[in-house]
Amino acid sequence: MEEILCPECRTKGKKVNIVTVESLVEEEVEENDSYQICLNSDCEVAYFNSSGTIYYSKEDLKVAVWYKDLEDDKVPICYCSNLTRGEIKEAVAKGYKTTAEIRKYTGKSITGNCLTENPTGKCCHRSLADEIARYSN
Ligand SMILES: [Zn+2]
């Protein structure tokens, strides 16, 4: 399969469902196309189409992209329940170590809307674990 590169940073993207793009981009999205998400944390581009002729920057999205705003504590890590980086930091500082403990402590346990809420369209499980690891020790 041909590699599709971000038109801005030329790194390889990851395919996202059109439903995700339509849910999170403010403006009308061209439906007869397939989209990729840019995984480069330093790049301003969020989504781009397969031919690289259409792209949406992170400012075009209704939500912040957690791995593109690494120092922002208000960014959600779990988008379904709006569990933010700051809340994870706080919970870890108080000694909560697992996803289950942190969800219980914060009361933010809604999951399952990842397709329309999370910029990658995927479950936050992995990124939540990464954030916990980042603030542990
Ligand atoms: Zn990029």
PDB file of C-alpha atoms and ligand atoms in Angstrom:
ATOM      1  CA  MET A   1       0.000   0.000   0.000  1.00  0.00           C
ATOM      2  CA  GLU A   2       1.171   3.459  -0.856  1.00  0.00           C
ATOM      3  CA  GLU A   3       2.221   5.555   2.097  1.00  0.00           C
ATOM      4  CA  ILE A   4       0.243   8.707   2.655  1.00  0.00           C
ATOM      5  CA  LEU A   5       2.279  11.518   4.126  1.00  0.00           C
ATOM      6  CA  CYS A   6       1.204  14.615   6.009  1.00  0.00           C
ATOM      7  CA  PRO A   7       1.328  17.561   3.550  1.00  0.00           C
ATOM      8  CA  GLU A   8       3.005  19.698   6.216  1.00  0.00           C
ATOM      9  CA  CYS A   9       5.576  17.554   8.029  1.00  0.00           C
ATOM     10  CA  ARG A  10       5.856  14.633   5.571  1.00  0.00           C
ATOM     11  CA  THR A  11       5.450  11.979   8.254  1.00  0.00           C
ATOM     12  CA  LYS A  12       3.272   8.945   7.745  1.00  0.00           C
ATOM     13  CA  GLY A  13      -0.311   9.371   8.898  1.00  0.00           C
ATOM     14  CA  LYS A  14      -2.802   6.922  10.319  1.00  0.00           C
ATOM     15  CA  LYS A  15      -6.171   6.317   8.728  1.00  0.00           C
ATOM     16  CA  VAL A  16      -9.178   7.673  10.594  1.00  0.00           C
ATOM     17  CA  ASN A  17     -12.849   7.046  10.060  1.00  0.00           C
ATOM     18  CA  ILE A  18     -14.715   9.765   8.153  1.00  0.00           C
ATOM     19  CA  VAL A  19     -17.247   9.791  11.005  1.00  0.00           C
ATOM     20  CA  THR A  20     -14.518  10.932  13.395  1.00  0.00           C
ATOM     21  CA  VAL A  21     -13.362  13.714  11.070  1.00  0.00           C
ATOM     22  CA  GLU A  22     -16.928  14.918  10.514  1.00  0.00           C
ATOM     23  CA  SER A  23     -17.637  14.895  14.236  1.00  0.00           C
ATOM     24  CA  LEU A  24     -14.598  16.894  15.253  1.00  0.00           C
ATOM     25  CA  VAL A  25     -13.884  19.365  12.440  1.00  0.00           C
ATOM     26  CA  GLU A  26     -15.840  22.625  12.818  1.00  0.00           C
ATOM     27  CA  GLU A  27     -16.522  23.132   9.130  1.00  0.00           C
ATOM     28  CA  GLU A  28     -18.200  20.947   6.518  1.00  0.00           C
ATOM     29  CA  VAL A  29     -15.995  18.004   5.550  1.00  0.00           C
ATOM     30  CA  GLU A  30     -15.715  16.586   2.018  1.00  0.00           C
ATOM     31  CA  GLU A  31     -17.267  13.151   2.413  1.00  0.00           C
ATOM     32  CA  ASN A  32     -16.051  11.492  -0.759  1.00  0.00           C
ATOM     33  CA  ASP A  33     -12.539  11.164   0.507  1.00  0.00           C
ATOM     34  CA  SER A  34     -10.564   9.247   3.078  1.00  0.00           C
ATOM     35  CA  TYR A  35      -8.641  10.934   5.852  1.00  0.00           C
ATOM     36  CA  GLN A  36      -5.517  10.398   7.876  1.00  0.00           C
ATOM     37  CA  ILE A  37      -4.475  11.872  11.191  1.00  0.00           C
ATOM     38  CA  CYS A  38      -1.003  13.355  11.605  1.00  0.00           C
ATOM     39  CA  LEU A  39       0.728  11.690  14.558  1.00  0.00           C
ATOM     40  CA  ASN A  40       3.595  14.174  14.770  1.00  0.00           C
ATOM     41  CA  SER A  41       3.240  16.109  18.038  1.00  0.00           C
ATOM     42  CA  ASP A  42       5.113  19.117  16.610  1.00  0.00           C
ATOM     43  CA  CYS A  43       2.925  19.462  13.505  1.00  0.00           C
ATOM     44  CA  GLU A  44      -0.071  21.812  13.319  1.00  0.00           C
ATOM     45  CA  VAL A  45      -1.968  19.563  10.925  1.00  0.00           C
ATOM     46  CA  ALA A  46      -4.612  17.316  12.428  1.00  0.00           C
ATOM     47  CA  TYR A  47      -6.328  15.617   9.481  1.00  0.00           C
ATOM     48  CA  PHE A  48      -5.442  15.408   5.807  1.00  0.00           C
ATOM     49  CA  ASN A  49      -7.013  13.626   2.866  1.00  0.00           C
ATOM     50  CA  SER A  50      -5.412  10.841   0.865  1.00  0.00           C
ATOM     51  CA  SER A  51      -4.190  13.109  -1.931  1.00  0.00           C
ATOM     52  CA  GLY A  52      -2.859  15.755   0.475  1.00  0.00           C
ATOM     53  CA  THR A  53      -5.028  18.477  -1.119  1.00  0.00           C
ATOM     54  CA  ILE A  54      -7.304  19.031   1.874  1.00  0.00           C
ATOM     55  CA  TYR A  55      -6.128  19.380   5.421  1.00  0.00           C
ATOM     56  CA  TYR A  56      -7.428  20.610   8.736  1.00  0.00           C
ATOM     57  CA  SER A  57      -5.133  22.088  11.343  1.00  0.00           C
ATOM     58  CA  LYS A  58      -5.584  21.384  15.033  1.00  0.00           C
ATOM     59  CA  GLU A  59      -7.249  24.820  15.341  1.00  0.00           C
ATOM     60  CA  ASP A  60     -10.006  23.605  12.998  1.00  0.00           C
ATOM     61  CA  LEU A  61     -11.041  20.958  15.517  1.00  0.00           C
ATOM     62  CA  LYS A  62     -13.646  21.313  18.252  1.00  0.00           C
ATOM     63  CA  VAL A  63     -11.293  19.620  20.717  1.00  0.00           C
ATOM     64  CA  ALA A  64      -7.594  19.835  21.488  1.00  0.00           C
ATOM     65  CA  VAL A  65      -5.453  16.933  20.322  1.00  0.00           C
ATOM     66  CA  TRP A  66      -3.752  15.598  23.430  1.00  0.00           C
ATOM     67  CA  TYR A  67      -0.418  14.624  21.869  1.00  0.00           C
ATOM     68  CA  LYS A  68      -0.139  17.963  20.040  1.00  0.00           C
ATOM     69  CA  ASP A  69      -0.662  20.015  23.213  1.00  0.00           C
ATOM     70  CA  LEU A  70       1.630  18.137  25.539  1.00  0.00           C
ATOM     71  CA  GLU A  71       1.976  20.833  28.186  1.00  0.00           C
ATOM     72  CA  ASP A  72      -1.708  21.729  28.381  1.00  0.00           C
ATOM     73  CA  ASP A  73      -3.329  20.334  31.524  1.00  0.00           C
ATOM     74  CA  LYS A  74      -6.837  21.075  30.273  1.00  0.00           C
ATOM     75  CA  VAL A  75      -6.533  18.714  27.318  1.00  0.00           C
ATOM     76  CA  PRO A  76      -8.704  15.607  27.630  1.00  0.00           C
ATOM     77  CA  ILE A  77      -6.973  12.257  27.579  1.00  0.00           C
ATOM     78  CA  CYS A  78     -10.238  10.364  27.766  1.00  0.00           C
ATOM     79  CA  TYR A  79     -12.542  12.382  25.521  1.00  0.00           C
ATOM     80  CA  CYS A  80     -15.679  10.394  26.332  1.00  0.00           C
ATOM     81  CA  SER A  81     -15.683  11.466  29.969  1.00  0.00           C
ATOM     82  CA  ASN A  82     -13.534  14.603  29.577  1.00  0.00           C
ATOM     83  CA  LEU A  83     -10.865  13.247  31.887  1.00  0.00           C
ATOM     84  CA  THR A  84      -8.064  15.782  31.531  1.00  0.00           C
ATOM     85  CA  ARG A  85      -4.303  15.553  31.815  1.00  0.00           C
ATOM     86  CA  GLY A  86      -4.426  17.812  34.907  1.00  0.00           C
ATOM     87  CA  GLU A  87      -6.873  15.485  36.641  1.00  0.00           C
ATOM     88  CA  ILE A  88      -4.658  12.493  35.869  1.00  0.00           C
ATOM     89  CA  LYS A  89      -1.617  14.353  37.237  1.00  0.00           C
ATOM     90  CA  GLU A  90      -3.528  15.198  40.402  1.00  0.00           C
ATOM     91  CA  ALA A  91      -4.795  11.639  40.885  1.00  0.00           C
ATOM     92  CA  VAL A  92      -1.302  10.186  40.349  1.00  0.00           C
ATOM     93  CA  ALA A  93       0.116  12.673  42.865  1.00  0.00           C
ATOM     94  CA  LYS A  94      -2.451  11.419  45.373  1.00  0.00           C
ATOM     95  CA  GLY A  95      -1.264   7.859  44.852  1.00  0.00           C
ATOM     96  CA  TYR A  96      -3.785   6.458  42.382  1.00  0.00           C
ATOM     97  CA  LYS A  97      -1.939   4.229  39.970  1.00  0.00           C
ATOM     98  CA  THR A  98      -4.333   2.420  37.682  1.00  0.00           C
ATOM     99  CA  THR A  99      -6.855   3.516  35.092  1.00  0.00           C
ATOM    100  CA  ALA A 100      -9.664   2.034  37.187  1.00  0.00           C
ATOM    101  CA  GLU A 101      -8.530   3.851  40.345  1.00  0.00           C
ATOM    102  CA  ILE A 102      -8.184   7.159  38.533  1.00  0.00           C
ATOM    103  CA  ARG A 103     -11.577   6.845  36.869  1.00  0.00           C
ATOM    104  CA  LYS A 104     -13.157   6.067  40.215  1.00  0.00           C
ATOM    105  CA  TYR A 105     -11.372   8.931  41.995  1.00  0.00           C
ATOM    106  CA  THR A 106     -12.321  11.523  39.363  1.00  0.00           C
ATOM    107  CA  GLY A 107     -15.784  10.070  38.747  1.00  0.00           C
ATOM    108  CA  LYS A 108     -15.010  10.160  35.024  1.00  0.00           C
ATOM    109  CA  SER A 109     -15.831   6.709  33.817  1.00  0.00           C
ATOM    110  CA  ILE A 110     -17.867   7.229  30.638  1.00  0.00           C
ATOM    111  CA  THR A 111     -16.322   5.331  27.733  1.00  0.00           C
ATOM    112  CA  GLY A 112     -17.347   4.028  24.337  1.00  0.00           C
ATOM    113  CA  ASN A 113     -17.909   7.216  22.316  1.00  0.00           C
ATOM    114  CA  CYS A 114     -14.356   7.189  20.991  1.00  0.00           C
ATOM    115  CA  LEU A 115     -15.383   7.153  17.329  1.00  0.00           C
ATOM    116  CA  THR A 116     -16.990  10.583  17.579  1.00  0.00           C
ATOM    117  CA  GLU A 117     -15.165  12.089  20.560  1.00  0.00           C
ATOM    118  CA  ASN A 118     -11.509  11.078  20.317  1.00  0.00           C
ATOM    119  CA  PRO A 119      -9.470  12.721  17.501  1.00  0.00           C
ATOM    120  CA  THR A 120      -7.950   9.359  16.586  1.00  0.00           C
ATOM    121  CA  GLY A 121     -11.353   7.671  16.692  1.00  0.00           C
ATOM    122  CA  LYS A 122      -9.783   5.040  18.904  1.00  0.00           C
ATOM    123  CA  CYS A 123     -10.153   4.123  22.557  1.00  0.00           C
ATOM    124  CA  CYS A 124      -8.071   6.212  24.964  1.00  0.00           C
ATOM    125  CA  HIS A 125      -6.982   3.164  26.999  1.00  0.00           C
ATOM    126  CA  ARG A 126      -3.403   3.227  25.735  1.00  0.00           C
ATOM    127  CA  SER A 127      -2.903   6.977  25.991  1.00  0.00           C
ATOM    128  CA  LEU A 128      -4.390   6.991  29.467  1.00  0.00           C
ATOM    129  CA  ALA A 129      -1.873   4.346  30.528  1.00  0.00           C
ATOM    130  CA  ASP A 130       0.926   6.389  28.915  1.00  0.00           C
ATOM    131  CA  GLU A 131      -0.114   9.533  30.805  1.00  0.00           C
ATOM    132  CA  ILE A 132      -0.233   7.649  34.109  1.00  0.00           C
ATOM    133  CA  ALA A 133       3.266   6.309  33.440  1.00  0.00           C
ATOM    134  CA  ARG A 134       4.440   9.808  32.521  1.00  0.00           C
ATOM    135  CA  TYR A 135       3.456  11.246  35.905  1.00  0.00           C
ATOM    136  CA  SER A 136       4.323   8.257  38.072  1.00  0.00           C
ATOM    137  CA  ASN A 137       7.653   8.316  39.997  1.00  0.00           C
TER     138      ASN A 137
HETATM  139 ZN    ZN B   1       1.992  16.614  10.095  1.00  0.00          ZN
END
